[in-house]
PDB file of C-alpha atoms in Angstrom:
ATOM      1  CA  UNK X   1     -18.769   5.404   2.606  1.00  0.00           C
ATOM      2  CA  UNK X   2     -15.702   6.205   0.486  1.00  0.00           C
ATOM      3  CA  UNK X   3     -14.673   2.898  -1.095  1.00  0.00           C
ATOM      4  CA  UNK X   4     -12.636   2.024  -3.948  1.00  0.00           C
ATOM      5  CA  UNK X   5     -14.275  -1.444  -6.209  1.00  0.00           C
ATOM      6  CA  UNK X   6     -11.731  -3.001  -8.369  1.00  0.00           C
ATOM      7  CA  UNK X   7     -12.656  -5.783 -10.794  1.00  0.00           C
ATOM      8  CA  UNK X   8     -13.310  -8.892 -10.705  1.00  0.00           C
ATOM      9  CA  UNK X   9     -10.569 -11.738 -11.080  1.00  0.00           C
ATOM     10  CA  UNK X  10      -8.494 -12.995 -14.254  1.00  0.00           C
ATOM     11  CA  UNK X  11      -6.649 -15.968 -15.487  1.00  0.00           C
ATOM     12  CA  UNK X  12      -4.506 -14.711 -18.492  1.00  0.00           C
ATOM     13  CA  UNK X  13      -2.068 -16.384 -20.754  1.00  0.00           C
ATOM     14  CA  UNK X  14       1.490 -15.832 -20.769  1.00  0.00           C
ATOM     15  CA  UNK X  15       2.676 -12.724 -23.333  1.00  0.00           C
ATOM     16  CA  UNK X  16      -1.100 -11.529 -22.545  1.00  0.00           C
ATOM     17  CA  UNK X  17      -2.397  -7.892 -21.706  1.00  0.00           C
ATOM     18  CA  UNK X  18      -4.434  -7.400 -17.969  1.00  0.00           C
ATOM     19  CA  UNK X  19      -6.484  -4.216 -17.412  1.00  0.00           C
ATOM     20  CA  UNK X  20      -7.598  -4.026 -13.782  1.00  0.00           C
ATOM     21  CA  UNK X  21     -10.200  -1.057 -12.907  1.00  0.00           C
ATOM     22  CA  UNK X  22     -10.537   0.644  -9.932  1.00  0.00           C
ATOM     23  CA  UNK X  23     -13.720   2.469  -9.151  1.00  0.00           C
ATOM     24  CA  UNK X  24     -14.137   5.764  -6.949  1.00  0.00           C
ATOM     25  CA  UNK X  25     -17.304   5.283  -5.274  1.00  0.00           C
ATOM     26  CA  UNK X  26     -18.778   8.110  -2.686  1.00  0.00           C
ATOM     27  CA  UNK X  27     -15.935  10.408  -3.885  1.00  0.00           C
ATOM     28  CA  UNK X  28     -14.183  12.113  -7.151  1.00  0.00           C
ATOM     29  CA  UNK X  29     -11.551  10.504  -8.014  1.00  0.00           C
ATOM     30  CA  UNK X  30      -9.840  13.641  -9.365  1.00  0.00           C
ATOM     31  CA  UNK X  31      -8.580  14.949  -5.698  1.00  0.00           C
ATOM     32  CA  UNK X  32      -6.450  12.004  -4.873  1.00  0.00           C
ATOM     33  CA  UNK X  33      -3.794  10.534  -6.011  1.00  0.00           C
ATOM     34  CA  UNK X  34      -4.584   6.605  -7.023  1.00  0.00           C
ATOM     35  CA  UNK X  35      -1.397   4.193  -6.446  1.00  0.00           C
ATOM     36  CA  UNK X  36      -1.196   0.233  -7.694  1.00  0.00           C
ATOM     37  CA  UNK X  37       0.384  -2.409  -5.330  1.00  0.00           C
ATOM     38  CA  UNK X  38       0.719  -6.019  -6.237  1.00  0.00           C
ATOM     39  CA  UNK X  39       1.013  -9.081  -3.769  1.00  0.00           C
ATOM     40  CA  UNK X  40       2.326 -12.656  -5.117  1.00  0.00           C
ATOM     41  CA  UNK X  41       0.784 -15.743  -3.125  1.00  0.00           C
ATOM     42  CA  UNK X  42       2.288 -15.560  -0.082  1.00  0.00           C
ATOM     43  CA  UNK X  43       4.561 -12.648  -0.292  1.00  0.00           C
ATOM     44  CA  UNK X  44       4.688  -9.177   1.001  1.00  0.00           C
ATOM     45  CA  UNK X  45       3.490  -5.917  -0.573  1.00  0.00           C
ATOM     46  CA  UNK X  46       4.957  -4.319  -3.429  1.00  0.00           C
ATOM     47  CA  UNK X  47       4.812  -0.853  -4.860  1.00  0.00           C
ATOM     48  CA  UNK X  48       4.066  -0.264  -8.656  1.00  0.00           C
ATOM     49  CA  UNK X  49       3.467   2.908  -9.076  1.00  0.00           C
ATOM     50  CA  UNK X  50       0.921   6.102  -9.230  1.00  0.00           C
ATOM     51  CA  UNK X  51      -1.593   8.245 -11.037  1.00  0.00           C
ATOM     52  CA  UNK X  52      -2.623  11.703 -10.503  1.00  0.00           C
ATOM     53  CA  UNK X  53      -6.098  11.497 -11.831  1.00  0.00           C
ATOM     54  CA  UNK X  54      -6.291  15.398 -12.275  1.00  0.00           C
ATOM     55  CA  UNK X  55      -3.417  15.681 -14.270  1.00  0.00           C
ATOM     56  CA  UNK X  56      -2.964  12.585 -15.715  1.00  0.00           C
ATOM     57  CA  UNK X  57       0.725  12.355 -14.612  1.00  0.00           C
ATOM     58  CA  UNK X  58       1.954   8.995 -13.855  1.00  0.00           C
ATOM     59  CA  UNK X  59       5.380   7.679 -12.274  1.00  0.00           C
ATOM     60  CA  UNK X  60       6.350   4.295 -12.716  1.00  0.00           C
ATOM     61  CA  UNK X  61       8.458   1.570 -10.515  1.00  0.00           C
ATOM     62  CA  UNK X  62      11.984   1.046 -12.916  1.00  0.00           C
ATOM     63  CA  UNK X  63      11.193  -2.228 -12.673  1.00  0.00           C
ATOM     64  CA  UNK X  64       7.631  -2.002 -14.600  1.00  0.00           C
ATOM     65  CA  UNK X  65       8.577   0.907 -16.818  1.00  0.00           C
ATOM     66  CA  UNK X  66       7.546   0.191 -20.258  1.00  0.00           C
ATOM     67  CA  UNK X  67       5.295  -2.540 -19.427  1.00  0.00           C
ATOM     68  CA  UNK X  68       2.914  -0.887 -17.053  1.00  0.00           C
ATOM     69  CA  UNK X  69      -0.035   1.534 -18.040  1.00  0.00           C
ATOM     70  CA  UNK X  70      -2.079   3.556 -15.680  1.00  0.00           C
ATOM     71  CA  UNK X  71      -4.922   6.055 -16.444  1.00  0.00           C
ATOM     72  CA  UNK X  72      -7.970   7.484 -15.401  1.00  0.00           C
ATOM     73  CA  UNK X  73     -11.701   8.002 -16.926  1.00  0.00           C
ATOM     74  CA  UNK X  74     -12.767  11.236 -14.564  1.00  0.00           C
ATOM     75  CA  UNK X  75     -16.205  11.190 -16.440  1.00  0.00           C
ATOM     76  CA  UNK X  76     -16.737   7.550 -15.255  1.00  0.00           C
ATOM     77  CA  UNK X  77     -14.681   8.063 -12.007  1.00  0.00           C
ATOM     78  CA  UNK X  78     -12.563   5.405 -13.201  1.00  0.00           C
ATOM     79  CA  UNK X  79      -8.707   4.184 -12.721  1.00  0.00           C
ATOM     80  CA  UNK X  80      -6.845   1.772 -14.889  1.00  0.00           C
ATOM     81  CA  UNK X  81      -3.483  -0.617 -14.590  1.00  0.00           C
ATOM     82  CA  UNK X  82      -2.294  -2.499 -17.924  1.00  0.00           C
ATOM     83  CA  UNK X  83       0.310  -4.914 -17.200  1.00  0.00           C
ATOM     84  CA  UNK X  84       1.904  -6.279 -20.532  1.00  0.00           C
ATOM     85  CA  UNK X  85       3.198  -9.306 -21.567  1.00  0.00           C
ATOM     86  CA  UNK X  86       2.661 -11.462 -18.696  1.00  0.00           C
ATOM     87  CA  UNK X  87       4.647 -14.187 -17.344  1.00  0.00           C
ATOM     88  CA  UNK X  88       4.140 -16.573 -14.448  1.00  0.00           C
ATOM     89  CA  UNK X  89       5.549 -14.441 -12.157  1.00  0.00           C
ATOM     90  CA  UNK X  90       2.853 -11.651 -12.893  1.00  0.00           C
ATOM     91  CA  UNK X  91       0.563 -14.152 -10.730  1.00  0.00           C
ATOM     92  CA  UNK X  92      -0.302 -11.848  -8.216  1.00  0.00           C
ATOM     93  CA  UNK X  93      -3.407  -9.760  -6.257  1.00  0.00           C
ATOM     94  CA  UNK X  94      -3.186  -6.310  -7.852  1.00  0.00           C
ATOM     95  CA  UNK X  95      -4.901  -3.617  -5.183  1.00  0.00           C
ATOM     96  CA  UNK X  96      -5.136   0.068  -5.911  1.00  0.00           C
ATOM     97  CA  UNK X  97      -5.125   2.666  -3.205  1.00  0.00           C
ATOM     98  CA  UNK X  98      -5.783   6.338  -2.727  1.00  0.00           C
ATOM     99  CA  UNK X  99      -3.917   8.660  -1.062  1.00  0.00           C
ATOM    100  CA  UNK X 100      -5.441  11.203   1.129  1.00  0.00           C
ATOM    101  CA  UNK X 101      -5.219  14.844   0.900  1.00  0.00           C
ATOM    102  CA  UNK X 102      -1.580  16.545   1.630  1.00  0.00           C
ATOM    103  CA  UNK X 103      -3.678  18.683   4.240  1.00  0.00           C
ATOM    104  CA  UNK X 104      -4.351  15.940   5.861  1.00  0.00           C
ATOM    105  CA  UNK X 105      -1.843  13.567   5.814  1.00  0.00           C
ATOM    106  CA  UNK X 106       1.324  12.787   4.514  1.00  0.00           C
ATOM    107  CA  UNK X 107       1.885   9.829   1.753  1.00  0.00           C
ATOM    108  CA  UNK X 108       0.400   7.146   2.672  1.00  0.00           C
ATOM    109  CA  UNK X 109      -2.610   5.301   1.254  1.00  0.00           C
ATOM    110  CA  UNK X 110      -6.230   5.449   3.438  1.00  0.00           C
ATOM    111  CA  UNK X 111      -8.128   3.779   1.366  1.00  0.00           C
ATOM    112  CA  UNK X 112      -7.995   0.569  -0.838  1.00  0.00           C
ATOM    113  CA  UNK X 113      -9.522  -1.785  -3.006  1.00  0.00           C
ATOM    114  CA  UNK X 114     -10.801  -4.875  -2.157  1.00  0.00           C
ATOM    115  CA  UNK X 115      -8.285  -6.541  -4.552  1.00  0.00           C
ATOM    116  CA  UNK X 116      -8.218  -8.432  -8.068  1.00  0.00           C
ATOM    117  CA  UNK X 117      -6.651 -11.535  -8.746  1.00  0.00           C
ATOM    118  CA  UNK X 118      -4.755 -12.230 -11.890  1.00  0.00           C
ATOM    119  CA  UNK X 119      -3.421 -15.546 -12.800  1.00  0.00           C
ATOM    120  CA  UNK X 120      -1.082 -16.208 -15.578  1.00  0.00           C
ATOM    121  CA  UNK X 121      -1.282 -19.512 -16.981  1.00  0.00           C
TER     122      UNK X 121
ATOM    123  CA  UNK C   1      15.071  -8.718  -0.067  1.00  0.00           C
ATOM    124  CA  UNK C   2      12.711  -5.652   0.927  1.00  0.00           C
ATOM    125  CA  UNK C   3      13.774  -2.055   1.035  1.00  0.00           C
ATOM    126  CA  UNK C   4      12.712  -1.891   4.927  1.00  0.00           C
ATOM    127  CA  UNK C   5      13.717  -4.620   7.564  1.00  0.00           C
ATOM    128  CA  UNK C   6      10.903  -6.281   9.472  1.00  0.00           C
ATOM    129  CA  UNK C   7      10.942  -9.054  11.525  1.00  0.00           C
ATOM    130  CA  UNK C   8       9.188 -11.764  10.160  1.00  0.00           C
ATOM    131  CA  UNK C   9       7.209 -12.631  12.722  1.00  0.00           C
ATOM    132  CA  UNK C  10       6.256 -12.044  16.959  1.00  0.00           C
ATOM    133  CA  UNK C  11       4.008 -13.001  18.883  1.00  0.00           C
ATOM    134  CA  UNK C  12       2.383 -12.358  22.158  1.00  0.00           C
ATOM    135  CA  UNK C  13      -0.512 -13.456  24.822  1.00  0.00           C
ATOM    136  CA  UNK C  14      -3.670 -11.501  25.218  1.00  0.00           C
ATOM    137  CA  UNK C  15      -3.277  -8.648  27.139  1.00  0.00           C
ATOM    138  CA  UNK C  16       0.347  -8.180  26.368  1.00  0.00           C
ATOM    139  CA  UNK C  17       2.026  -5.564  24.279  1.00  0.00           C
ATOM    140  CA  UNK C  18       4.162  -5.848  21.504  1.00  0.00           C
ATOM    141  CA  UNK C  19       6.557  -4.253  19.383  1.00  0.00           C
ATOM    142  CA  UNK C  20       6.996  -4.437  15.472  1.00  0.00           C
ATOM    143  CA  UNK C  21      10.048  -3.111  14.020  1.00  0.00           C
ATOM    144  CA  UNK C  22      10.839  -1.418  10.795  1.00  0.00           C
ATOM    145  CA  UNK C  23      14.816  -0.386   9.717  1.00  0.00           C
ATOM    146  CA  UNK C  24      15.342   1.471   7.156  1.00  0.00           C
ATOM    147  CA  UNK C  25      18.261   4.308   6.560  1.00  0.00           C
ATOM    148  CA  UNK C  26      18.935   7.271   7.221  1.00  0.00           C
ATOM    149  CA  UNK C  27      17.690   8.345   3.855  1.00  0.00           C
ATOM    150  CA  UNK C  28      14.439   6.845   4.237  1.00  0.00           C
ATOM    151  CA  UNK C  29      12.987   6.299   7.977  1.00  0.00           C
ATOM    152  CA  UNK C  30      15.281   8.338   9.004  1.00  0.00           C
ATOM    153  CA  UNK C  31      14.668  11.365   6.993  1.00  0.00           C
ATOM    154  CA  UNK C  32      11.008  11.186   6.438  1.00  0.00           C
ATOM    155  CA  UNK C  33       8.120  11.942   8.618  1.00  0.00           C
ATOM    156  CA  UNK C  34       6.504   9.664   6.076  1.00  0.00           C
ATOM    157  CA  UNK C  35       6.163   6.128   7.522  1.00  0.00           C
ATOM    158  CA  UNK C  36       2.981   4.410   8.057  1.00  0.00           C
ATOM    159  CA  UNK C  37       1.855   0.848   9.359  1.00  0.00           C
ATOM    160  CA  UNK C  38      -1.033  -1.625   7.352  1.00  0.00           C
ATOM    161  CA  UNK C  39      -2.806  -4.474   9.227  1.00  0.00           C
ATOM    162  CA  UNK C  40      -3.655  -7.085   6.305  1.00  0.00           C
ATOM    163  CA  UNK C  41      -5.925  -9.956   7.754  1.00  0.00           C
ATOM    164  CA  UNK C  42      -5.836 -13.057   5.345  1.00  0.00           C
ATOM    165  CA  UNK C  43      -7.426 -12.795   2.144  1.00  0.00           C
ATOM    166  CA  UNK C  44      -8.163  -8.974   3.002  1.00  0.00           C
ATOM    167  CA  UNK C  45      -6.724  -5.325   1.821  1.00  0.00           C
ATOM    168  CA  UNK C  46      -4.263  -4.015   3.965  1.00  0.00           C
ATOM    169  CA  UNK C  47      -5.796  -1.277   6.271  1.00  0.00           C
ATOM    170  CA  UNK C  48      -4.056   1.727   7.472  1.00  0.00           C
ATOM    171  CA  UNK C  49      -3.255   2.286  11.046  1.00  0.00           C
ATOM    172  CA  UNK C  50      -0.696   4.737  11.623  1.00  0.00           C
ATOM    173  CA  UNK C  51       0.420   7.408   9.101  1.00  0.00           C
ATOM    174  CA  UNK C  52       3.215  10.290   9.330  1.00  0.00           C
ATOM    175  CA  UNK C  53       5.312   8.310  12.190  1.00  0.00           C
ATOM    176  CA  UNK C  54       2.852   8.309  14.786  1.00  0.00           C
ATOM    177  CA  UNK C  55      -0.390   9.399  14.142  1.00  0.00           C
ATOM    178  CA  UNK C  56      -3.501   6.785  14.325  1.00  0.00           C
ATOM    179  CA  UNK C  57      -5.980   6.397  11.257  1.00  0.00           C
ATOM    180  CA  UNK C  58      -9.542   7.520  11.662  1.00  0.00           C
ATOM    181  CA  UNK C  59     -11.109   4.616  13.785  1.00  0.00           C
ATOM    182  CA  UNK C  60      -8.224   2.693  14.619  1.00  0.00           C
ATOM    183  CA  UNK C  61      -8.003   1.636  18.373  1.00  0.00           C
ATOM    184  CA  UNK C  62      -5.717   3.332  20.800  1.00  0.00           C
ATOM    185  CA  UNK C  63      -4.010   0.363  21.312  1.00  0.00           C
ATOM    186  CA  UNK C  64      -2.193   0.881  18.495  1.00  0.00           C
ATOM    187  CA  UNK C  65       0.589   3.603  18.313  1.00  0.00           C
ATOM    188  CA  UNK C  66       3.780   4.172  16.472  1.00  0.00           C
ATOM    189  CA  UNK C  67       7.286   5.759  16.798  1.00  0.00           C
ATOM    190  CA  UNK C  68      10.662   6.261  15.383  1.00  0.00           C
ATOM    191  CA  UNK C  69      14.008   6.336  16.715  1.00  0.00           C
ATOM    192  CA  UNK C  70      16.899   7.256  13.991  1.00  0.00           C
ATOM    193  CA  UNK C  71      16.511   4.681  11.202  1.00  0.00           C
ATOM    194  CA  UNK C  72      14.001   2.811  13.143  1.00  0.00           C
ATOM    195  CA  UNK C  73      10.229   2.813  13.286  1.00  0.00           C
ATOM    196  CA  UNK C  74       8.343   0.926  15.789  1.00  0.00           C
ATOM    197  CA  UNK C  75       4.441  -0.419  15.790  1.00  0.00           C
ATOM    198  CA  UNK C  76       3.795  -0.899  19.376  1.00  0.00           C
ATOM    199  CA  UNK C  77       0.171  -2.367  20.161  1.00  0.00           C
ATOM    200  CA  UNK C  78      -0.968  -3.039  24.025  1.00  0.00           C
ATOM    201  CA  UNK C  79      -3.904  -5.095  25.120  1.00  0.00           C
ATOM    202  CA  UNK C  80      -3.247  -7.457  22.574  1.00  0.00           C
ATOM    203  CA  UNK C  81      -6.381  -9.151  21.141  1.00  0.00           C
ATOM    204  CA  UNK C  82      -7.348 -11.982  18.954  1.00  0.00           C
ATOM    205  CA  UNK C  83      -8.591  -9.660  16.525  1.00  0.00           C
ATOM    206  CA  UNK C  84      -4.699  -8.430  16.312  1.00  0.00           C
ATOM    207  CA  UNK C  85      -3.951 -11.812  14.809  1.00  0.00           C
ATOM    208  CA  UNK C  86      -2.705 -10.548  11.286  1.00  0.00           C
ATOM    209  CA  UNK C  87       0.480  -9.268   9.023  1.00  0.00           C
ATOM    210  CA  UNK C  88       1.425  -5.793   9.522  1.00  0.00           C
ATOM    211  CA  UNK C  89       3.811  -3.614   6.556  1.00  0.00           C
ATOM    212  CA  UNK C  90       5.659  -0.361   7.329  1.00  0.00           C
ATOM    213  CA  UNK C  91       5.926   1.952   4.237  1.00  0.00           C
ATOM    214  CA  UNK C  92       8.269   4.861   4.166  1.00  0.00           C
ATOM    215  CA  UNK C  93       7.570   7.460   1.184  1.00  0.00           C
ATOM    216  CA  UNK C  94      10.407   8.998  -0.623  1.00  0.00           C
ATOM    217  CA  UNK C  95      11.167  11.496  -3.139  1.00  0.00           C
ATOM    218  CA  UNK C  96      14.066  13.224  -4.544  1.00  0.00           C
ATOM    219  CA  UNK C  97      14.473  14.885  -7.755  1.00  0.00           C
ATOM    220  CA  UNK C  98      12.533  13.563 -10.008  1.00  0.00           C
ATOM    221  CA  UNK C  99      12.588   9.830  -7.882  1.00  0.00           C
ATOM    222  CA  UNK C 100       9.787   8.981  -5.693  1.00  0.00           C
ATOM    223  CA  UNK C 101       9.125   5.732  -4.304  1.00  0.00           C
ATOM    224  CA  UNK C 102       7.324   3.533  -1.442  1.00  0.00           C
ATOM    225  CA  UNK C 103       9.283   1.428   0.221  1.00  0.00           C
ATOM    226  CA  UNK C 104       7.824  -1.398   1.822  1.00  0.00           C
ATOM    227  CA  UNK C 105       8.652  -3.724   4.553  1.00  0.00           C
ATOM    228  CA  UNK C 106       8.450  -7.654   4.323  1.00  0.00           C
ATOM    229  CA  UNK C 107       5.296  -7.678   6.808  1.00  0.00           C
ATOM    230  CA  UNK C 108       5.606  -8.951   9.996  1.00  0.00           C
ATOM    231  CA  UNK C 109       3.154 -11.996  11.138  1.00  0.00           C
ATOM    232  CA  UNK C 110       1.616 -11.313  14.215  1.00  0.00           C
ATOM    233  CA  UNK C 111       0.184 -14.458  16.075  1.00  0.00           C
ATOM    234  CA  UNK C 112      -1.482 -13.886  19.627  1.00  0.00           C
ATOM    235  CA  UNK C 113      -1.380 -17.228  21.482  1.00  0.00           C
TER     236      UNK C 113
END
């Protein structure tokens, strides 16, 4: 069963660094496109940005440019978020999600992790 | 404020259908086949249902179908069941140039009575 496993939860301090990992189980990573959304308690879905693991090419949300990192390890099936000096409002479930094939479907994202919570505090 | 206009929540009895909105522009919704629906049940990923306007994800129930009209996309789901209890997100994809971007709505709270 294709699944994605992020890990497990955080509490971080403010000005703190968070690396989340998202792993490609039953799949290789490398033919999909990995995307990061975030979702503060009690609020609605929002779109940080993308990977393409083959490449490596990334494309940021303006509003996390320069404080978000996202990469891949293809030899561990393996993608990565940084978030950067955190602040309160970082407090959030961070979920990544693949996108499927162009073939078969247009942008949207099939499959996703179960979720990690980070906590800055 | 989010990008695409939901309502923030309906409701409906079992058996009913119901109809979730999504309003975007006419350089989003209304110029991409690109718009797909999540079901997020609390404490859970979202889960796609429709992608590309109106086709249904592998293993999602007929019950559930979308649509668009101009600027406009529409989750309708019939039958309504308990199990429907949840929030539900439209995301258009865009890209221009060099811009891409999802654009996501502010969820929509179903509650079946």
């Amino acid at each position: 069963q294709v699944q994605l496993l992020q890990s497990g939860a955080q509490v971080m301090q403010p000005g703190a660094s968070v690396k989340v990992s998202c792993k490609a189980s039953e799949y290789s990573l490398i033919h999909n496109y990995i995307d990061w959304v975030r979702q503060a308690p009690g609020q609605g879905l929002e779109w940080m940005g993308r990977i393409n693991p083959k490449s490596g090419d990334t494309y940021y949300v303006e509003k996390y440019q320069g404080r978000v990192t996202m990469t891949r390890d293809l030899s561990s099936n393996l993608a990565y978020m940084e978030l950067n000096s955190l602040t309160a409002d970082d407090t959030a479930v961070y979920f990544c999600a693949r996108r499927p094939p162009l073939m078969m479907a247009g942008p949207c994202l099939d499959v996703w992790g179960q979720g990690t919570s980070v906590t800055v505090s | 404020q989010s990008a695409l206009t939901q309502p923030a929540s309906v409701s409906g009895s079992p058996g009913q259908s119901i109809t979730i909105s999504c309003t975007g522009t006419s350089s989003d919704v209304g110029d991409y086949d690109y718009v797909s629906w999540y079901q997020q049940h609390p404490g859970k990923a979202p889960k796609l249902i429709i992608f590309d306007v109106n086709h249904r994800a592998s293993g999602v129930s007929d019950r559930f179908s979308g649509s668009r009209s101009g600027n406009t996309a529409s989750l309708t789901i019939s039958g309504l069941q308990a199990e429907d209890e949840a929030d539900y997100y439209c995301i258009s994809y865009i890209s221009r140039n060099t811009l891409e971007n999802f654009l996501f709505g502010g969820g929509t709270k179903l509650t079946v009575l």
